[in-house]
Short mmCIF file of C-alpha atoms in Angstrom, two decimals:
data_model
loop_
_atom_site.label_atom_id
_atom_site.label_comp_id
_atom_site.label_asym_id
_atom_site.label_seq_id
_atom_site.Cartn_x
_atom_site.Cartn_y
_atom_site.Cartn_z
CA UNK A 724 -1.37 19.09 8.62
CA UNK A 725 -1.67 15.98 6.25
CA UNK A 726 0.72 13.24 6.17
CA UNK A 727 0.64 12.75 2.24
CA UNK A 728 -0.20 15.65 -0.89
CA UNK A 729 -0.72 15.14 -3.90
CA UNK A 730 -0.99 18.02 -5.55
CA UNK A 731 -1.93 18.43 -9.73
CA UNK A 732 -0.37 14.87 -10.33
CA UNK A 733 -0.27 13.91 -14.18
CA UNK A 734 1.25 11.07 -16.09
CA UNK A 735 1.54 10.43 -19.68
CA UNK A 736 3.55 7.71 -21.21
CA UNK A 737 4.82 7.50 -25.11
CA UNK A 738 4.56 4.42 -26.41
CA UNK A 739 7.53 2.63 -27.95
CA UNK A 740 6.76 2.35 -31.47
CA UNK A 741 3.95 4.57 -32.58
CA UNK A 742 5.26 7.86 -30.32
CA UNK A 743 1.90 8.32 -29.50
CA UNK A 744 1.13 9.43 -26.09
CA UNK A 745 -1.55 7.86 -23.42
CA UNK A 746 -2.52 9.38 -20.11
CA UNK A 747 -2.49 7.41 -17.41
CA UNK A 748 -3.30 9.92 -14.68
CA UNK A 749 -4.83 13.59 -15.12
CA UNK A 750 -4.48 16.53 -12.37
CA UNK A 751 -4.68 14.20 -9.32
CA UNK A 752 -4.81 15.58 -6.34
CA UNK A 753 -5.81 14.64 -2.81
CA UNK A 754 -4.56 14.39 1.04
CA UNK A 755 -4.14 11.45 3.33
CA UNK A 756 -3.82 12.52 7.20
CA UNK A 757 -1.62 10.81 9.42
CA UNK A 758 -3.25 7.60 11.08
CA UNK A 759 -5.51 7.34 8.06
CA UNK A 760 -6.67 4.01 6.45
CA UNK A 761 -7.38 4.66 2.75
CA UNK A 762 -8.50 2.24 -0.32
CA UNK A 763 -8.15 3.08 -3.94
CA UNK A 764 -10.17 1.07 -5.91
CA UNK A 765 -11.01 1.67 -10.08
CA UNK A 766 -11.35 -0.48 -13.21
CA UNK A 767 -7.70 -1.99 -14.50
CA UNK A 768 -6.89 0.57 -16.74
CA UNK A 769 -8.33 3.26 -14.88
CA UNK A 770 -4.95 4.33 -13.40
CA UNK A 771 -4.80 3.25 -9.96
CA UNK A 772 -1.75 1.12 -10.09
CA UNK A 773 -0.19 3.79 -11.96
CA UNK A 774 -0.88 6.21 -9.29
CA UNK A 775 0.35 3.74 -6.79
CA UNK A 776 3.64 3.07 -8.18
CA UNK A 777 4.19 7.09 -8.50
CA UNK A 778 3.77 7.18 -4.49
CA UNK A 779 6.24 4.34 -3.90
CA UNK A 780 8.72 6.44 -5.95
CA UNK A 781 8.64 3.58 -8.44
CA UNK A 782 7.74 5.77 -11.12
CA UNK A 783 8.20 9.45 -11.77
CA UNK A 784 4.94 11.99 -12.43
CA UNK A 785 5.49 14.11 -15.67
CA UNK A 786 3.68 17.02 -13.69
CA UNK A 787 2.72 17.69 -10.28
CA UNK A 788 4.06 17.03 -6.68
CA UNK A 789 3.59 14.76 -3.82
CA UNK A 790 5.33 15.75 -0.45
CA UNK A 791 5.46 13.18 2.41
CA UNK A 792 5.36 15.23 5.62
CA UNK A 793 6.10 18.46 3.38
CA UNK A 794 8.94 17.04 1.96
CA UNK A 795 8.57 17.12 -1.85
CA UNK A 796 9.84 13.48 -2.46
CA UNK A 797 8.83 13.89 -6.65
CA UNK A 798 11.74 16.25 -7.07
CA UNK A 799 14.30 13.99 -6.16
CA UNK A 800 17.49 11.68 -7.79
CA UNK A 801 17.29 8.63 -7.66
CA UNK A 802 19.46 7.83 -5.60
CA UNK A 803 17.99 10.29 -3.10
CA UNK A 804 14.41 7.96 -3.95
CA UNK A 805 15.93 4.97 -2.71
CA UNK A 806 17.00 6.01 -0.12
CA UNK A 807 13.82 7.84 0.94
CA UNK A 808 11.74 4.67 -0.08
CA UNK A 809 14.33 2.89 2.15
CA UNK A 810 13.75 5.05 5.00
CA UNK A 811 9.90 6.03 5.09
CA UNK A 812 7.80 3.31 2.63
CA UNK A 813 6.40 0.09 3.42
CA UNK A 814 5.37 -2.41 0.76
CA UNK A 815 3.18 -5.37 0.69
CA UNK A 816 2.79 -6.50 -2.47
CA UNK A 817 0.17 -9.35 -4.09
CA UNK A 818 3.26 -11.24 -4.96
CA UNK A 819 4.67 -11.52 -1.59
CA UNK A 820 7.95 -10.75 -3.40
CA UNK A 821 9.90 -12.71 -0.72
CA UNK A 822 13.24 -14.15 -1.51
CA UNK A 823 13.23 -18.67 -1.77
CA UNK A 824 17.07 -18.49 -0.48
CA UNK A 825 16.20 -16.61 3.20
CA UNK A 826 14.60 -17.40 5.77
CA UNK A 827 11.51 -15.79 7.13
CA UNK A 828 13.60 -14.02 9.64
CA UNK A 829 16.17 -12.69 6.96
CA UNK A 830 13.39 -11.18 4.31
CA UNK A 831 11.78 -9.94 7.77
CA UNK A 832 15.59 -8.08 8.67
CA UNK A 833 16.40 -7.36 4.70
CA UNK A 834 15.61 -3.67 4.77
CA UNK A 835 17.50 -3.16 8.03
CA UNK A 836 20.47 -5.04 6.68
CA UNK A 837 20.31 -2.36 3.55
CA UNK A 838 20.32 0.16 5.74
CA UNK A 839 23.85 -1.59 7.68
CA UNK A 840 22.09 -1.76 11.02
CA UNK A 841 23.75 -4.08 13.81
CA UNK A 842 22.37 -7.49 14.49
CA UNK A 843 21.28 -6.90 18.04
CA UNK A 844 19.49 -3.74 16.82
CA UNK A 845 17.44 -5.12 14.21
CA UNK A 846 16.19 -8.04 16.40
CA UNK A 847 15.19 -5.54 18.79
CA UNK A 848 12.66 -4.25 16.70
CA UNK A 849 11.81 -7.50 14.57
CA UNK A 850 11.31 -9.13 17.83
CA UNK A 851 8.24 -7.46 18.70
CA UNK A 852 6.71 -7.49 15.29
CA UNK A 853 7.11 -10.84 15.03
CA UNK A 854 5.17 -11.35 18.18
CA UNK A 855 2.55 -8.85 17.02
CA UNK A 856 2.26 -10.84 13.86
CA UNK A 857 1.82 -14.41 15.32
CA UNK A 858 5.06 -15.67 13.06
CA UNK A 859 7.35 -16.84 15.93
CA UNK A 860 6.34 -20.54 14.57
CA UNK A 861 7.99 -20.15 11.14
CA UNK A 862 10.60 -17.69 11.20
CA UNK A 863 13.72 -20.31 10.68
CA UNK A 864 11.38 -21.99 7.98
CA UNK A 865 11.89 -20.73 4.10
CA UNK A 866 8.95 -19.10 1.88
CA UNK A 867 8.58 -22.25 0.17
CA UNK A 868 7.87 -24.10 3.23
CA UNK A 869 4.93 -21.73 4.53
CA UNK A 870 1.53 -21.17 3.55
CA UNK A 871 0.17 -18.24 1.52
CA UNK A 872 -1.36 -15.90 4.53
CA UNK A 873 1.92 -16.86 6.72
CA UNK A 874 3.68 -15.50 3.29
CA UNK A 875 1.73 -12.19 3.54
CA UNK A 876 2.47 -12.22 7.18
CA UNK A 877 6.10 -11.89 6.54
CA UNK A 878 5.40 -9.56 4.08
CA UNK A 879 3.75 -7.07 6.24
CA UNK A 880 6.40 -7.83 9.09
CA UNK A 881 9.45 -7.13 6.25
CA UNK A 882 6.93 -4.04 5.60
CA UNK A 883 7.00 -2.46 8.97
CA UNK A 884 10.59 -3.41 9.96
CA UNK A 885 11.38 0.32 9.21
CA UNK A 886 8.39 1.68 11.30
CA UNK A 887 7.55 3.78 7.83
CA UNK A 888 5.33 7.01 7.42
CA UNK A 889 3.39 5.15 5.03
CA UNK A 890 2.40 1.90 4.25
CA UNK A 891 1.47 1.01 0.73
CA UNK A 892 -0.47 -2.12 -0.26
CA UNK A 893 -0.86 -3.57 -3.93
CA UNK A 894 -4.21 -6.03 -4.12
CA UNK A 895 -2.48 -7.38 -0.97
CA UNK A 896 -5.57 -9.90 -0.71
CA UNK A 897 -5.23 -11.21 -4.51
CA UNK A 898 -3.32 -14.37 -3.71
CA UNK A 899 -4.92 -15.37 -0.82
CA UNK A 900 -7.83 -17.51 -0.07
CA UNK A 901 -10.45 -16.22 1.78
CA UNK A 902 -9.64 -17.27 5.27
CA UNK A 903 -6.42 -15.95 4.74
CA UNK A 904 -7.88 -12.79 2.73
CA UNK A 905 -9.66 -12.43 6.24
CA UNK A 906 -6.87 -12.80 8.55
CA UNK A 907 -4.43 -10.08 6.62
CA UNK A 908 -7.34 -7.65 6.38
CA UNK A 909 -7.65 -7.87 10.42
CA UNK A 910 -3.95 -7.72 10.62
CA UNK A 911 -4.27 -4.39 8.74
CA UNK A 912 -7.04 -2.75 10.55
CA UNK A 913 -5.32 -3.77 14.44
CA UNK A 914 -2.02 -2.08 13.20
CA UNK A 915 -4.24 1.06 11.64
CA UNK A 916 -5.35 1.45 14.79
CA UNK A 917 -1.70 1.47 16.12
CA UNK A 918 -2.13 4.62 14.03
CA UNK A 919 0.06 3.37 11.14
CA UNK A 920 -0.96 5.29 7.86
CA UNK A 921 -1.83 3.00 5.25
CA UNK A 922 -2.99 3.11 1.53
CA UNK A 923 -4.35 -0.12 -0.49
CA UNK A 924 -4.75 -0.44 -3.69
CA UNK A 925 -7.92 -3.13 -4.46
CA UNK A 926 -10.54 -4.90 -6.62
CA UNK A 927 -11.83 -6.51 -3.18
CA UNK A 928 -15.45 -4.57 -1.64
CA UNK A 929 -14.50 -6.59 1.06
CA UNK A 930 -10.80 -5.69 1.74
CA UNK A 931 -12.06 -1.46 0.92
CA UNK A 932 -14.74 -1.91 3.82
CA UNK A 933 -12.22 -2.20 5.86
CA UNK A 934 -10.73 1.11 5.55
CA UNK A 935 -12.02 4.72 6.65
CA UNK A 936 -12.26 6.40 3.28
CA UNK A 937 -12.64 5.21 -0.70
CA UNK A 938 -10.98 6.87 -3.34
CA UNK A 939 -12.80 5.87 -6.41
CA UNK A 940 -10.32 6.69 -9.62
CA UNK A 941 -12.04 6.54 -13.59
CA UNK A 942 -9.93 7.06 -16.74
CA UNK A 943 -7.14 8.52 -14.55
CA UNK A 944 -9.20 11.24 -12.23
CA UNK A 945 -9.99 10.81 -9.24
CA UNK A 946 -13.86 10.50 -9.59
CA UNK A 947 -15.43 10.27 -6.40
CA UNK A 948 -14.81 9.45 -2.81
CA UNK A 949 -16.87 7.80 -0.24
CA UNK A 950 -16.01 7.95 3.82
CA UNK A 951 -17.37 5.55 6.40
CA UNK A 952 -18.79 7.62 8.73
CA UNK A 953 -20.60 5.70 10.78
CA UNK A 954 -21.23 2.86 8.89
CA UNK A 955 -20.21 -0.98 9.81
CA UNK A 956 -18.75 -3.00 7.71
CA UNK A 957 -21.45 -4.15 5.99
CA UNK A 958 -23.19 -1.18 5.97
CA UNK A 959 -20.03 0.54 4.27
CA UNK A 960 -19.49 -2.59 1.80
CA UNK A 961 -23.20 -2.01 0.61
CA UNK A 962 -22.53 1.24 0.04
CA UNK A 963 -19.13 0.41 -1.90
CA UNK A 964 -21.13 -1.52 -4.37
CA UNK A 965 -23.70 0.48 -4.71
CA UNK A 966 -21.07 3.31 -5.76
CA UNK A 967 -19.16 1.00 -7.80
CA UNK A 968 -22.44 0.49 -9.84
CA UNK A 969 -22.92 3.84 -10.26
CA UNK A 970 -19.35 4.52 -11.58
CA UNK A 971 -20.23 1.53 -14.37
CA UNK A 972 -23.30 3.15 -15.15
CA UNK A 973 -21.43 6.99 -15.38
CA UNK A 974 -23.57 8.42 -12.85
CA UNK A 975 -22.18 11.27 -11.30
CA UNK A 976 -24.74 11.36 -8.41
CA UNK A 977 -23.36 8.62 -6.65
#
């Protein structure tokens, strides 16, 4: 049984002032298994962060379903979203989206403070994340103070504080350098195979070959997708490209 369905998932927005309509997304509809390790990657415009921001209950589908362990979670009020998001989402975001006025520590413990957990308990299980994420240096430090892949550290430790179902990732790589690019993309494969489900959304061939299956989305379909198989890295990043090419160029043989 899959983790994730999306099942005949459509968005289309009016626009303010003409009342015309535009279609983000059309009839979407695939599965992610639990344990899986899955890039979306498309043109901008092409719908992905659209689709993205529908799975993070962010954003509401005009037609179809999604249901997170069979639990339709497009159905539901919004305050029954948040807490759901709460409860079973992780986000790591390009942005960081940390807050200046914590510490690392406190943005690491902010969801489990939402959720009114007791001190002791929420140290027990930032504690070893912490740990796993080589962060013990700068937790008593502020955002400010650290550098951008120690940023996205916290980020993915504030992520996985919850120990969610599902772990989304928005160009999670676009602020960083490349060494640091490097180091969060190895982060994200060792806890992957800790069997946490995760789904990126990229640009980056590089940060894609790192997962176990592309889903290649065009003018708000999903158009192809490409498994690694056996494939290496580099194996699997050539064969990104050369699919991405063949998207460009309309080819539906790729």
């Amino acid at each position: 049984m899959s983790l994730l369905r999306v099942e005949g998932l459509s968005k289309t927005y009016t626009t303010r002032f003409t009342k015309s309509t535009v279609t983000a997304l059309k009839n979407v509809t695939f599965t992610v298994d639990e344990g899986e390790y899955v890039a979306i990657m498309g043109e901008s415009g092409s719908g992905k962060t659209t689709l993205l921001n529908i799975l993070a209950m962010l954003d509401k589908p005009t037609s179809g379903s999604i249901l997170l362990n069979e639990h339709d979670i497009s159905k539901q009020t919004e305050k029954q979203r948040t807490a759901y998001r709460r409860d079973n989402l992780g986000f790591v975001f390009q942005e960081f989206n940390l807050l200046d006025t914590f510490s690392v520590l406190d943005n690491i413990l902010l969801p489990l403070v939402l959720k009114n957990e007791s001190y002791e308990k929420m140290m027990n299980k930032a504690e070893p994340i912490i740990n796993n994420l080589q962060i013990q240096h700068i937790i008593n430090k502020f955002p400010y103070e650290i550098s951008g892949g120690e940023k996205q550290r916290t980020a993915v430790a504030r992520a996985m504080i919850t120990s969610p179902k599902l772990l989304l990732a928005d160009e999670p790589t676009g602020s960083l350098d490349s060494s640091s690019s490097q180091e969060l993309l190895s982060l994200f494969s060792k806890i992957n195979k800790e069997k946490q489900t995760i789904i990126m959304v990229t640009h980056s061939t590089l940060a894609a070959s790192k997962a176990e299956r592309i889903l290649f989305i065009k003018d708000g379909i999903i158009f192809h997708q490409l498994k690694r198989e056996q494939l290496d890295d580099q194996q699997f990043y050539q064969k990104i490209n050369e699919t991405l090419l063949g998207l460009v160029k309309g080819d539906k043989n790729v």
